[in-house]
Every structure is written in C-alpha cells, then in structure tokens.
Short mmCIF file of N, CA and C in Angstrom, two decimals:
data_model
loop_
_atom_site.label_atom_id
_atom_site.label_comp_id
_atom_site.label_asym_id
_atom_site.label_seq_id
_atom_site.Cartn_x
_atom_site.Cartn_y
_atom_site.Cartn_z
N UNK H 1 0.82 -1.19 0.00
CA UNK H 1 0.00 0.00 0.00
C UNK H 1 0.87 1.26 0.00
N UNK H 2 1.97 1.22 0.79
CA UNK H 2 2.86 2.38 0.83
C UNK H 2 3.47 2.62 -0.54
N UNK H 3 3.81 1.53 -1.25
CA UNK H 3 4.39 1.66 -2.58
C UNK H 3 3.38 2.29 -3.54
N UNK H 4 2.13 1.87 -3.44
CA UNK H 4 1.09 2.43 -4.29
C UNK H 4 0.92 3.92 -4.02
N UNK H 5 0.86 4.29 -2.76
CA UNK H 5 0.71 5.71 -2.41
C UNK H 5 1.90 6.52 -2.89
N UNK H 6 3.11 5.99 -2.70
CA UNK H 6 4.31 6.70 -3.16
C UNK H 6 4.30 6.84 -4.68
N UNK H 7 3.88 5.78 -5.38
CA UNK H 7 3.81 5.84 -6.84
C UNK H 7 2.80 6.88 -7.30
N UNK H 8 1.65 6.90 -6.65
CA UNK H 8 0.62 7.88 -7.02
C UNK H 8 1.07 9.31 -6.74
N UNK H 9 1.75 9.52 -5.63
CA UNK H 9 2.26 10.86 -5.31
C UNK H 9 3.30 11.28 -6.34
N UNK H 10 4.22 10.38 -6.69
CA UNK H 10 5.24 10.70 -7.69
C UNK H 10 4.60 10.97 -9.04
N UNK H 11 3.63 10.15 -9.42
CA UNK H 11 2.95 10.34 -10.70
C UNK H 11 2.21 11.67 -10.73
N UNK H 12 1.52 11.99 -9.65
CA UNK H 12 0.78 13.25 -9.58
C UNK H 12 1.71 14.44 -9.68
N UNK H 13 2.83 14.39 -8.98
CA UNK H 13 3.80 15.49 -9.03
C UNK H 13 4.35 15.65 -10.44
N UNK H 14 4.70 14.54 -11.07
CA UNK H 14 5.27 14.61 -12.42
C UNK H 14 4.27 15.17 -13.41
N UNK H 15 3.04 14.70 -13.37
CA UNK H 15 2.08 15.17 -14.35
C UNK H 15 1.61 16.59 -14.07
N UNK H 16 1.59 16.99 -12.82
CA UNK H 16 1.23 18.38 -12.51
C UNK H 16 2.25 19.34 -13.10
N UNK H 17 3.51 18.99 -12.96
CA UNK H 17 4.57 19.80 -13.53
C UNK H 17 4.47 19.79 -15.04
N UNK H 18 4.19 18.62 -15.61
CA UNK H 18 4.05 18.49 -17.05
C UNK H 18 2.92 19.38 -17.56
N UNK H 19 1.78 19.35 -16.89
CA UNK H 19 0.65 20.16 -17.31
C UNK H 19 0.97 21.64 -17.23
N UNK H 20 1.71 22.05 -16.23
CA UNK H 20 2.01 23.46 -16.04
C UNK H 20 2.92 24.00 -17.13
N UNK H 21 3.82 23.17 -17.64
CA UNK H 21 4.82 23.67 -18.58
C UNK H 21 4.62 23.26 -20.03
N UNK H 22 4.03 22.12 -20.27
CA UNK H 22 4.04 21.59 -21.62
C UNK H 22 3.20 22.40 -22.58
N UNK H 23 2.22 23.11 -22.10
CA UNK H 23 1.42 23.95 -22.97
C UNK H 23 2.23 25.07 -23.58
N UNK H 24 3.42 25.35 -23.03
CA UNK H 24 4.25 26.43 -23.54
C UNK H 24 5.28 25.95 -24.55
N UNK H 25 5.29 24.67 -24.85
CA UNK H 25 6.26 24.16 -25.81
C UNK H 25 5.98 24.76 -27.18
N UNK H 26 6.95 25.38 -27.74
CA UNK H 26 6.79 25.88 -29.09
C UNK H 26 8.13 26.35 -29.58
N UNK H 27 8.21 26.50 -30.86
CA UNK H 27 9.39 27.08 -31.45
C UNK H 27 9.05 28.54 -31.68
N UNK H 28 9.81 29.42 -31.08
CA UNK H 28 9.49 30.84 -31.18
C UNK H 28 9.66 31.34 -32.61
N UNK H 29 8.93 32.39 -32.94
CA UNK H 29 9.06 32.98 -34.26
C UNK H 29 10.50 33.43 -34.43
N UNK H 30 11.01 33.20 -35.62
CA UNK H 30 12.37 33.59 -35.90
C UNK H 30 13.38 32.51 -35.54
N UNK H 31 12.94 31.42 -34.93
CA UNK H 31 13.88 30.34 -34.62
C UNK H 31 14.34 29.73 -35.92
N UNK H 32 15.58 29.25 -35.93
CA UNK H 32 16.09 28.70 -37.17
C UNK H 32 15.46 27.33 -37.46
N UNK H 33 15.64 26.86 -38.69
CA UNK H 33 15.01 25.61 -39.12
C UNK H 33 15.48 24.44 -38.29
N UNK H 34 16.73 24.45 -37.84
CA UNK H 34 17.25 23.35 -37.03
C UNK H 34 16.45 23.19 -35.75
N UNK H 35 16.15 24.29 -35.10
CA UNK H 35 15.37 24.21 -33.87
C UNK H 35 13.97 23.73 -34.15
N UNK H 36 13.38 24.17 -35.25
CA UNK H 36 12.05 23.70 -35.61
C UNK H 36 12.05 22.21 -35.87
N UNK H 37 13.09 21.72 -36.55
CA UNK H 37 13.20 20.29 -36.81
C UNK H 37 13.40 19.53 -35.51
N UNK H 38 14.19 20.08 -34.60
CA UNK H 38 14.44 19.41 -33.32
C UNK H 38 13.15 19.30 -32.53
N UNK H 39 12.37 20.38 -32.53
CA UNK H 39 11.10 20.34 -31.80
C UNK H 39 10.17 19.32 -32.44
N UNK H 40 10.08 19.33 -33.77
CA UNK H 40 9.21 18.38 -34.45
C UNK H 40 9.65 16.95 -34.16
N UNK H 41 10.97 16.71 -34.16
CA UNK H 41 11.49 15.38 -33.88
C UNK H 41 11.13 14.94 -32.47
N UNK H 42 11.31 15.83 -31.51
CA UNK H 42 10.96 15.54 -30.12
C UNK H 42 9.47 15.24 -30.02
N UNK H 43 8.66 16.07 -30.65
CA UNK H 43 7.21 15.92 -30.58
C UNK H 43 6.76 14.64 -31.27
N UNK H 44 7.28 14.36 -32.47
CA UNK H 44 6.89 13.15 -33.20
C UNK H 44 7.26 11.89 -32.43
N UNK H 45 8.47 11.87 -31.87
CA UNK H 45 8.90 10.72 -31.08
C UNK H 45 8.05 10.55 -29.84
N UNK H 46 7.71 11.65 -29.23
CA UNK H 46 6.87 11.62 -28.04
C UNK H 46 5.48 11.09 -28.40
N UNK H 47 4.92 11.54 -29.50
CA UNK H 47 3.59 11.11 -29.91
C UNK H 47 3.57 9.61 -30.22
N UNK H 48 4.59 9.13 -30.89
CA UNK H 48 4.69 7.71 -31.20
C UNK H 48 4.74 6.87 -29.92
N UNK H 49 5.56 7.28 -28.98
CA UNK H 49 5.66 6.57 -27.70
C UNK H 49 4.37 6.69 -26.91
N UNK H 50 3.77 7.86 -26.96
CA UNK H 50 2.49 8.08 -26.28
C UNK H 50 1.46 7.07 -26.77
N UNK H 51 1.37 6.91 -28.10
CA UNK H 51 0.42 5.95 -28.66
C UNK H 51 0.72 4.53 -28.19
N UNK H 52 1.99 4.17 -28.10
CA UNK H 52 2.37 2.83 -27.62
C UNK H 52 1.92 2.63 -26.18
N UNK H 53 2.09 3.66 -25.35
CA UNK H 53 1.65 3.58 -23.95
C UNK H 53 0.13 3.46 -23.89
N UNK H 54 -0.56 4.26 -24.68
CA UNK H 54 -2.03 4.21 -24.71
C UNK H 54 -2.52 2.81 -25.06
N UNK H 55 -1.94 2.21 -26.08
CA UNK H 55 -2.35 0.87 -26.50
C UNK H 55 -2.06 -0.16 -25.42
N UNK H 56 -0.91 -0.04 -24.78
CA UNK H 56 -0.55 -0.99 -23.72
C UNK H 56 -1.52 -0.89 -22.55
N UNK H 57 -1.85 0.32 -22.14
CA UNK H 57 -2.79 0.48 -21.02
C UNK H 57 -4.19 -0.01 -21.40
N UNK H 58 -4.61 0.23 -22.63
CA UNK H 58 -5.91 -0.27 -23.09
C UNK H 58 -5.92 -1.80 -23.08
N UNK H 59 -4.76 -2.40 -23.30
CA UNK H 59 -4.63 -3.85 -23.28
C UNK H 59 -4.29 -4.42 -21.92
N UNK H 60 -4.36 -3.60 -20.88
CA UNK H 60 -4.04 -4.03 -19.51
C UNK H 60 -2.62 -4.59 -19.40
N UNK H 61 -1.71 -4.06 -20.20
CA UNK H 61 -0.35 -4.58 -20.27
C UNK H 61 0.62 -3.59 -19.62
N UNK H 62 0.74 -3.66 -18.29
CA UNK H 62 1.63 -2.75 -17.57
C UNK H 62 3.08 -2.89 -18.02
N UNK H 63 3.62 -4.12 -18.18
CA UNK H 63 5.01 -4.21 -18.63
C UNK H 63 5.26 -3.50 -19.97
N UNK H 64 4.32 -3.61 -20.91
CA UNK H 64 4.49 -2.94 -22.20
C UNK H 64 4.40 -1.42 -22.04
N UNK H 65 3.51 -0.94 -21.17
CA UNK H 65 3.40 0.51 -20.92
C UNK H 65 4.69 1.03 -20.31
N UNK H 66 5.21 0.29 -19.34
CA UNK H 66 6.46 0.70 -18.69
C UNK H 66 7.62 0.67 -19.68
N UNK H 67 7.65 -0.34 -20.54
CA UNK H 67 8.71 -0.45 -21.54
C UNK H 67 8.64 0.71 -22.54
N UNK H 68 7.44 1.05 -23.00
CA UNK H 68 7.28 2.17 -23.94
C UNK H 68 7.68 3.48 -23.28
N UNK H 69 7.34 3.64 -22.01
CA UNK H 69 7.72 4.86 -21.28
C UNK H 69 9.24 4.93 -21.11
N UNK H 70 9.86 3.80 -20.81
CA UNK H 70 11.33 3.77 -20.68
C UNK H 70 11.99 4.06 -22.02
N UNK H 71 11.43 3.55 -23.11
CA UNK H 71 11.97 3.83 -24.44
C UNK H 71 11.83 5.31 -24.77
N UNK H 72 10.73 5.92 -24.36
CA UNK H 72 10.54 7.36 -24.56
C UNK H 72 11.62 8.13 -23.81
N UNK H 73 11.88 7.74 -22.58
CA UNK H 73 12.93 8.40 -21.79
C UNK H 73 14.27 8.29 -22.49
N UNK H 74 14.59 7.10 -22.96
CA UNK H 74 15.88 6.88 -23.63
C UNK H 74 15.97 7.71 -24.91
N UNK H 75 14.90 7.72 -25.69
CA UNK H 75 14.89 8.51 -26.92
C UNK H 75 15.04 9.99 -26.65
N UNK H 76 14.40 10.46 -25.61
CA UNK H 76 14.49 11.88 -25.28
C UNK H 76 15.88 12.25 -24.79
N UNK H 77 16.56 11.32 -24.15
CA UNK H 77 17.91 11.63 -23.67
C UNK H 77 18.88 11.79 -24.84
N UNK H 78 18.53 11.23 -25.99
CA UNK H 78 19.37 11.33 -27.18
C UNK H 78 18.90 12.41 -28.14
N UNK H 79 17.74 13.00 -27.85
CA UNK H 79 17.12 13.98 -28.73
C UNK H 79 17.49 15.39 -28.31
N UNK H 80 17.61 16.25 -29.29
CA UNK H 80 17.84 17.66 -29.01
C UNK H 80 16.53 18.40 -29.21
N UNK H 81 16.12 19.10 -28.18
CA UNK H 81 14.89 19.89 -28.28
C UNK H 81 15.24 21.35 -28.51
N UNK H 82 14.34 22.02 -29.19
CA UNK H 82 14.52 23.46 -29.37
C UNK H 82 14.65 24.11 -28.00
N UNK H 83 15.40 25.17 -27.93
CA UNK H 83 15.66 25.83 -26.66
C UNK H 83 14.39 26.11 -25.87
N UNK H 84 13.38 26.65 -26.52
CA UNK H 84 12.16 26.97 -25.79
C UNK H 84 11.24 25.76 -25.66
N UNK H 85 11.64 24.61 -26.17
CA UNK H 85 10.88 23.38 -25.98
C UNK H 85 11.54 22.45 -24.99
N UNK H 86 12.73 22.82 -24.52
CA UNK H 86 13.49 21.95 -23.63
C UNK H 86 12.75 21.67 -22.32
N UNK H 87 12.11 22.68 -21.76
CA UNK H 87 11.36 22.46 -20.52
C UNK H 87 10.25 21.44 -20.74
N UNK H 88 9.57 21.56 -21.86
CA UNK H 88 8.49 20.63 -22.16
C UNK H 88 9.04 19.22 -22.31
N UNK H 89 10.12 19.09 -23.05
CA UNK H 89 10.71 17.76 -23.24
C UNK H 89 11.13 17.17 -21.90
N UNK H 90 11.66 17.99 -21.01
CA UNK H 90 12.05 17.51 -19.69
C UNK H 90 10.82 17.07 -18.90
N UNK H 91 9.74 17.79 -19.04
CA UNK H 91 8.52 17.45 -18.32
C UNK H 91 7.88 16.18 -18.86
N UNK H 92 7.92 16.00 -20.17
CA UNK H 92 7.42 14.75 -20.75
C UNK H 92 8.25 13.60 -20.21
N UNK H 93 9.55 13.84 -20.07
CA UNK H 93 10.42 12.83 -19.47
C UNK H 93 9.99 12.49 -18.05
N UNK H 94 9.56 13.49 -17.30
CA UNK H 94 9.09 13.25 -15.93
C UNK H 94 7.84 12.40 -15.90
N UNK H 95 6.92 12.67 -16.82
CA UNK H 95 5.69 11.87 -16.87
C UNK H 95 6.00 10.45 -17.32
N UNK H 96 6.89 10.32 -18.30
CA UNK H 96 7.23 8.97 -18.75
C UNK H 96 7.95 8.21 -17.65
N UNK H 97 8.74 8.91 -16.83
CA UNK H 97 9.40 8.27 -15.70
C UNK H 97 8.36 7.75 -14.70
N UNK H 98 7.33 8.54 -14.44
CA UNK H 98 6.28 8.11 -13.51
C UNK H 98 5.60 6.85 -14.02
N UNK H 99 5.39 6.75 -15.33
CA UNK H 99 4.78 5.55 -15.90
C UNK H 99 5.76 4.38 -15.84
N UNK H 100 7.02 4.64 -16.22
CA UNK H 100 8.03 3.57 -16.21
C UNK H 100 8.25 3.00 -14.81
N UNK H 101 8.08 3.83 -13.79
CA UNK H 101 8.31 3.39 -12.41
C UNK H 101 7.03 3.00 -11.68
N UNK H 102 5.90 3.04 -12.35
CA UNK H 102 4.61 2.75 -11.71
C UNK H 102 4.61 1.37 -11.07
N UNK H 103 4.14 1.31 -9.84
CA UNK H 103 4.08 0.05 -9.11
C UNK H 103 2.93 -0.83 -9.60
N UNK H 104 1.91 -0.21 -10.16
CA UNK H 104 0.77 -0.98 -10.65
C UNK H 104 0.10 -0.21 -11.79
N UNK H 105 -0.85 -0.85 -12.42
CA UNK H 105 -1.49 -0.25 -13.59
C UNK H 105 -2.32 0.98 -13.22
N UNK H 106 -2.85 1.03 -12.00
CA UNK H 106 -3.62 2.21 -11.57
C UNK H 106 -2.71 3.45 -11.52
N UNK H 107 -1.50 3.29 -11.02
CA UNK H 107 -0.56 4.41 -10.97
C UNK H 107 -0.14 4.83 -12.38
N UNK H 108 0.06 3.86 -13.27
CA UNK H 108 0.43 4.17 -14.65
C UNK H 108 -0.71 4.92 -15.34
N UNK H 109 -1.93 4.49 -15.10
CA UNK H 109 -3.09 5.16 -15.71
C UNK H 109 -3.25 6.57 -15.17
N UNK H 110 -2.99 6.77 -13.91
CA UNK H 110 -3.07 8.11 -13.33
C UNK H 110 -2.03 9.03 -13.97
N UNK H 111 -0.81 8.54 -14.13
CA UNK H 111 0.24 9.33 -14.77
C UNK H 111 -0.11 9.60 -16.23
N UNK H 112 -0.72 8.61 -16.89
CA UNK H 112 -1.08 8.77 -18.29
C UNK H 112 -2.14 9.86 -18.48
N UNK H 113 -3.01 10.05 -17.50
CA UNK H 113 -4.01 11.11 -17.59
C UNK H 113 -3.34 12.48 -17.74
N UNK H 114 -2.36 12.77 -16.92
CA UNK H 114 -1.65 14.04 -17.02
C UNK H 114 -0.86 14.15 -18.31
N UNK H 115 -0.23 13.04 -18.71
CA UNK H 115 0.52 12.99 -19.96
C UNK H 115 -0.45 13.31 -21.11
N UNK H 116 -1.65 12.75 -21.03
CA UNK H 116 -2.66 12.98 -22.07
C UNK H 116 -3.07 14.44 -22.13
N UNK H 117 -3.29 15.06 -20.99
CA UNK H 117 -3.66 16.48 -20.98
C UNK H 117 -2.58 17.32 -21.65
N UNK H 118 -1.33 17.01 -21.38
CA UNK H 118 -0.23 17.76 -21.98
C UNK H 118 -0.16 17.52 -23.49
N UNK H 119 -0.33 16.27 -23.92
CA UNK H 119 -0.26 15.97 -25.35
C UNK H 119 -1.44 16.59 -26.10
N UNK H 120 -2.61 16.60 -25.47
CA UNK H 120 -3.77 17.24 -26.10
C UNK H 120 -3.52 18.74 -26.24
N UNK H 121 -2.94 19.36 -25.23
CA UNK H 121 -2.60 20.79 -25.31
C UNK H 121 -1.62 21.03 -26.46
N UNK H 122 -0.64 20.14 -26.61
CA UNK H 122 0.31 20.25 -27.72
C UNK H 122 -0.41 20.13 -29.05
N UNK H 123 -1.31 19.15 -29.15
CA UNK H 123 -2.04 18.92 -30.39
C UNK H 123 -2.90 20.14 -30.72
N UNK H 124 -3.53 20.71 -29.71
CA UNK H 124 -4.37 21.89 -29.92
C UNK H 124 -3.55 23.09 -30.39
N UNK H 125 -2.36 23.27 -29.83
CA UNK H 125 -1.57 24.45 -30.17
C UNK H 125 -0.70 24.27 -31.41
N UNK H 126 -0.26 23.04 -31.68
CA UNK H 126 0.67 22.83 -32.80
C UNK H 126 0.11 22.00 -33.93
N UNK H 127 -1.01 21.33 -33.71
CA UNK H 127 -1.55 20.45 -34.73
C UNK H 127 -0.67 19.22 -34.88
N UNK H 128 -0.88 18.50 -35.95
CA UNK H 128 -0.12 17.28 -36.17
C UNK H 128 -0.17 16.89 -37.63
N UNK H 129 0.94 16.36 -38.11
CA UNK H 129 0.95 15.77 -39.44
C UNK H 129 0.55 14.30 -39.34
N UNK H 130 0.45 13.81 -38.13
CA UNK H 130 0.05 12.43 -37.86
C UNK H 130 -1.43 12.42 -37.51
N UNK H 131 -2.15 11.44 -38.03
CA UNK H 131 -3.56 11.31 -37.68
C UNK H 131 -3.68 10.99 -36.20
N UNK H 132 -4.54 11.70 -35.52
CA UNK H 132 -4.77 11.47 -34.10
C UNK H 132 -6.23 11.78 -33.78
N UNK H 133 -6.74 11.05 -32.81
CA UNK H 133 -8.13 11.20 -32.40
C UNK H 133 -8.16 11.46 -30.91
N UNK H 134 -8.90 12.49 -30.51
CA UNK H 134 -9.08 12.75 -29.09
C UNK H 134 -10.34 12.02 -28.63
N UNK H 135 -10.16 11.16 -27.65
CA UNK H 135 -11.27 10.40 -27.08
C UNK H 135 -11.52 10.89 -25.66
N UNK H 136 -12.70 10.58 -25.15
CA UNK H 136 -13.05 11.01 -23.80
C UNK H 136 -13.95 9.97 -23.15
N UNK H 137 -13.64 9.62 -21.91
CA UNK H 137 -14.47 8.72 -21.12
C UNK H 137 -14.97 9.49 -19.90
N UNK H 138 -16.27 9.74 -19.83
CA UNK H 138 -16.81 10.50 -18.70
C UNK H 138 -16.79 9.73 -17.38
N UNK H 139 -16.63 8.42 -17.44
CA UNK H 139 -16.66 7.59 -16.23
C UNK H 139 -15.29 7.42 -15.58
N UNK H 140 -14.23 7.74 -16.30
CA UNK H 140 -12.88 7.52 -15.79
C UNK H 140 -12.63 8.33 -14.52
N UNK H 141 -11.80 7.79 -13.67
CA UNK H 141 -11.36 8.46 -12.45
C UNK H 141 -12.55 8.93 -11.60
N UNK H 142 -13.37 7.96 -11.24
CA UNK H 142 -14.53 8.21 -10.37
C UNK H 142 -15.47 9.27 -10.94
N UNK H 143 -15.75 9.13 -12.22
CA UNK H 143 -16.68 10.00 -12.94
C UNK H 143 -16.18 11.44 -13.10
N UNK H 144 -14.89 11.67 -12.91
CA UNK H 144 -14.31 12.99 -13.19
C UNK H 144 -14.02 13.11 -14.68
N UNK H 145 -13.87 11.97 -15.33
CA UNK H 145 -13.61 11.94 -16.76
C UNK H 145 -12.14 12.01 -17.09
N UNK H 146 -11.83 11.57 -18.27
CA UNK H 146 -10.45 11.62 -18.74
C UNK H 146 -10.40 11.53 -20.25
N UNK H 147 -9.58 12.38 -20.84
CA UNK H 147 -9.39 12.40 -22.29
C UNK H 147 -8.05 11.77 -22.62
N UNK H 148 -7.90 11.33 -23.86
CA UNK H 148 -6.64 10.80 -24.34
C UNK H 148 -6.62 10.90 -25.85
N UNK H 149 -5.46 10.68 -26.42
CA UNK H 149 -5.29 10.63 -27.87
C UNK H 149 -5.02 9.19 -28.27
N UNK H 150 -5.41 8.85 -29.48
CA UNK H 150 -5.01 7.57 -30.05
C UNK H 150 -4.87 7.73 -31.55
N UNK H 151 -4.18 6.76 -32.16
CA UNK H 151 -3.89 6.87 -33.59
C UNK H 151 -4.93 6.17 -34.46
N UNK H 152 -6.03 5.77 -33.86
CA UNK H 152 -7.09 5.09 -34.58
C UNK H 152 -8.44 5.60 -34.08
N UNK H 153 -9.42 5.62 -34.95
CA UNK H 153 -10.76 6.03 -34.53
C UNK H 153 -11.49 4.90 -33.80
N UNK H 154 -10.88 3.73 -33.75
CA UNK H 154 -11.45 2.57 -33.06
C UNK H 154 -11.15 2.71 -31.57
N UNK H 155 -12.09 3.26 -30.81
CA UNK H 155 -11.90 3.61 -29.41
C UNK H 155 -11.40 2.44 -28.57
N UNK H 156 -10.30 2.68 -27.85
CA UNK H 156 -9.70 1.71 -26.93
C UNK H 156 -9.31 2.47 -25.67
N UNK H 157 -10.09 2.29 -24.60
CA UNK H 157 -9.96 3.08 -23.38
C UNK H 157 -8.76 2.64 -22.53
N UNK H 158 -7.76 3.51 -22.38
CA UNK H 158 -6.58 3.17 -21.57
C UNK H 158 -6.82 3.27 -20.07
N UNK H 159 -7.89 3.93 -19.67
CA UNK H 159 -8.16 4.12 -18.25
C UNK H 159 -8.91 2.94 -17.63
N UNK H 160 -9.60 2.17 -18.45
CA UNK H 160 -10.32 1.00 -17.96
C UNK H 160 -9.79 -0.31 -18.54
N UNK H 161 -9.15 -0.27 -19.68
CA UNK H 161 -8.68 -1.50 -20.29
C UNK H 161 -9.83 -2.44 -20.58
N UNK H 162 -9.60 -3.73 -20.39
CA UNK H 162 -10.61 -4.73 -20.75
C UNK H 162 -11.91 -4.61 -19.97
N UNK H 163 -11.86 -3.96 -18.81
CA UNK H 163 -13.07 -3.81 -18.00
C UNK H 163 -14.16 -3.03 -18.77
N UNK H 164 -13.76 -1.97 -19.47
CA UNK H 164 -14.69 -1.18 -20.28
C UNK H 164 -13.91 -0.61 -21.47
N UNK H 165 -13.43 -1.51 -22.30
CA UNK H 165 -12.52 -1.15 -23.38
C UNK H 165 -13.07 -0.10 -24.33
N UNK H 166 -14.34 -0.14 -24.62
CA UNK H 166 -14.90 0.79 -25.60
C UNK H 166 -15.75 1.89 -24.98
N UNK H 167 -15.60 2.10 -23.68
CA UNK H 167 -16.36 3.15 -23.01
C UNK H 167 -15.76 4.51 -23.37
N UNK H 168 -16.55 5.37 -23.94
CA UNK H 168 -16.10 6.71 -24.27
C UNK H 168 -16.66 7.19 -25.58
N UNK H 169 -16.10 8.28 -26.05
CA UNK H 169 -16.56 8.90 -27.28
C UNK H 169 -15.40 9.63 -27.95
N UNK H 170 -15.51 9.76 -29.25
CA UNK H 170 -14.53 10.56 -29.99
C UNK H 170 -14.94 12.01 -29.90
N UNK H 171 -14.01 12.87 -29.46
CA UNK H 171 -14.28 14.29 -29.33
C UNK H 171 -13.89 15.05 -30.59
N UNK H 172 -12.71 14.74 -31.13
CA UNK H 172 -12.23 15.46 -32.31
C UNK H 172 -11.12 14.65 -32.97
N UNK H 173 -10.73 15.10 -34.14
CA UNK H 173 -9.64 14.46 -34.87
C UNK H 173 -8.64 15.53 -35.27
N UNK H 174 -7.39 15.12 -35.43
CA UNK H 174 -6.31 16.04 -35.79
C UNK H 174 -5.56 15.52 -37.01
N UNK H 175 -4.86 16.43 -37.67
CA UNK H 175 -4.04 16.06 -38.80
C UNK H 175 -4.88 15.49 -39.93
N UNK H 176 -4.33 14.51 -40.66
CA UNK H 176 -5.08 13.91 -41.76
C UNK H 176 -6.41 13.31 -41.31
N UNK H 177 -6.50 12.89 -40.07
CA UNK H 177 -7.74 12.31 -39.56
C UNK H 177 -8.86 13.34 -39.52
N UNK H 178 -8.51 14.60 -39.30
CA UNK H 178 -9.52 15.65 -39.23
C UNK H 178 -10.21 15.82 -40.58
N UNK H 179 -9.44 15.65 -41.64
CA UNK H 179 -10.00 15.79 -42.98
C UNK H 179 -10.86 14.57 -43.34
N UNK H 180 -10.39 13.38 -42.97
CA UNK H 180 -11.07 12.14 -43.32
C UNK H 180 -12.32 11.91 -42.48
N UNK H 181 -12.23 12.27 -41.22
CA UNK H 181 -13.30 11.92 -40.28
C UNK H 181 -14.00 13.14 -39.73
N UNK H 182 -14.34 14.06 -40.60
CA UNK H 182 -15.12 15.20 -40.15
C UNK H 182 -16.47 14.65 -39.71
N UNK H 183 -16.77 14.86 -38.45
CA UNK H 183 -17.99 14.27 -37.93
C UNK H 183 -19.10 15.30 -37.73
N UNK H 184 -19.03 16.38 -38.46
CA UNK H 184 -20.10 17.37 -38.51
C UNK H 184 -20.66 17.74 -37.14
N UNK H 185 -19.77 17.83 -36.16
CA UNK H 185 -20.20 18.23 -34.83
C UNK H 185 -20.78 17.10 -34.00
N UNK H 186 -20.85 15.90 -34.57
CA UNK H 186 -21.39 14.77 -33.83
C UNK H 186 -20.27 14.01 -33.17
N UNK H 187 -20.50 13.60 -31.95
CA UNK H 187 -19.53 12.79 -31.24
C UNK H 187 -19.92 11.33 -31.41
N UNK H 188 -18.92 10.46 -31.41
CA UNK H 188 -19.16 9.04 -31.53
C UNK H 188 -19.14 8.45 -30.13
N UNK H 189 -20.24 7.84 -29.72
CA UNK H 189 -20.38 7.30 -28.37
C UNK H 189 -20.31 5.79 -28.40
N UNK H 190 -19.72 5.23 -27.37
CA UNK H 190 -19.68 3.79 -27.22
C UNK H 190 -19.57 3.46 -25.74
N UNK H 191 -20.30 2.50 -25.28
CA UNK H 191 -20.20 2.07 -23.87
C UNK H 191 -20.19 0.58 -23.80
#
C-alpha cells in the first residue's frame, strides 16, 4: 500500500509539472530551421511513444506501458529539443518516468491522464501531421472523466482496459484524420 501511495504521489507530481509547462512548448518565431526540426522530432517521437503507452494500457499490459515509457525516456535523452521546448521535453520525461516506475497499472493510468492532458494541449496548439483522435471517457477516475489521444478512430480506453474497453466517445480528430473523419459536430459514443 505504501508503494502504491508513493507511486501515485510521484505520478501526480510529475504530471502536474508536465501540465504546467508543456502547454508552452513551441518554437518561437524567428527560430532557425534546425530548432524547428528538433522540436518536431521531439514531438513526433513523443507522440509515437504516447500511442504505444495508450495501446498498452488499453490492453491491460503494464510491462508494455512501462517499456514504452522507458523507451521514450531513452529517446528523449538522445534527442535535441529546441531551446524553448526543452522544458516541455524535460517534463514529458518526468511523466514517462512516472509511468516507467509505476508500481501498478492504476498508478500508470493516473500518470497517463496528465501525460494525455499535456499531449492534447500540444495537439491543440501545434496540430499534427500524424492522424490522431481525441477520445473522452466521462466515467474515468470516479466520474471525473479523462481524455486521451489515439492513432485510430477505433476507441480503446486506456483508463479501464478490458473492463470497459470501448467506453467513451470521440471528441475530435487532428491532422489527416480531421479531414477524413469530419464528424459534422457529432460525437461518436460507445459504452
């Protein structure tokens, strides 16, 4: 129980910091192309790892989620982020660390919620060349709700896994998915 509480506290601290800073990730106007490429590389790698973590949690696979989070950490340690994106990259590293060190799937899912909020903020402010779908489950976290991104419109809930795999709705689509799956203001519901 002490390990669970410690994991939840660490996850909460990491994601709170991530939420506070990651919305500011951007390449400032006038930044050179190298910095823009570095930011895009950091963001693309983060998004790919994020999707791997989302799929693992939806599949109730804590070892795979932890492995994807550890791979994200390793990739970020080798990646160069734009100067004004460095704080964000460091914070994403903190959230991935909380997932990689999670004592159980509940702690990993809690950390993933904050990671999701940060990635959704990034998607809202920077868009994406990668197809992404924002999903939402109103029942997650004791009916407080939780949003996440996934790379498929086939809803797979990372907060409940097999218990309620398809509980939720599609809120919006980004990148090429936004063009293909314009849902005319209608949300897709599944329970």
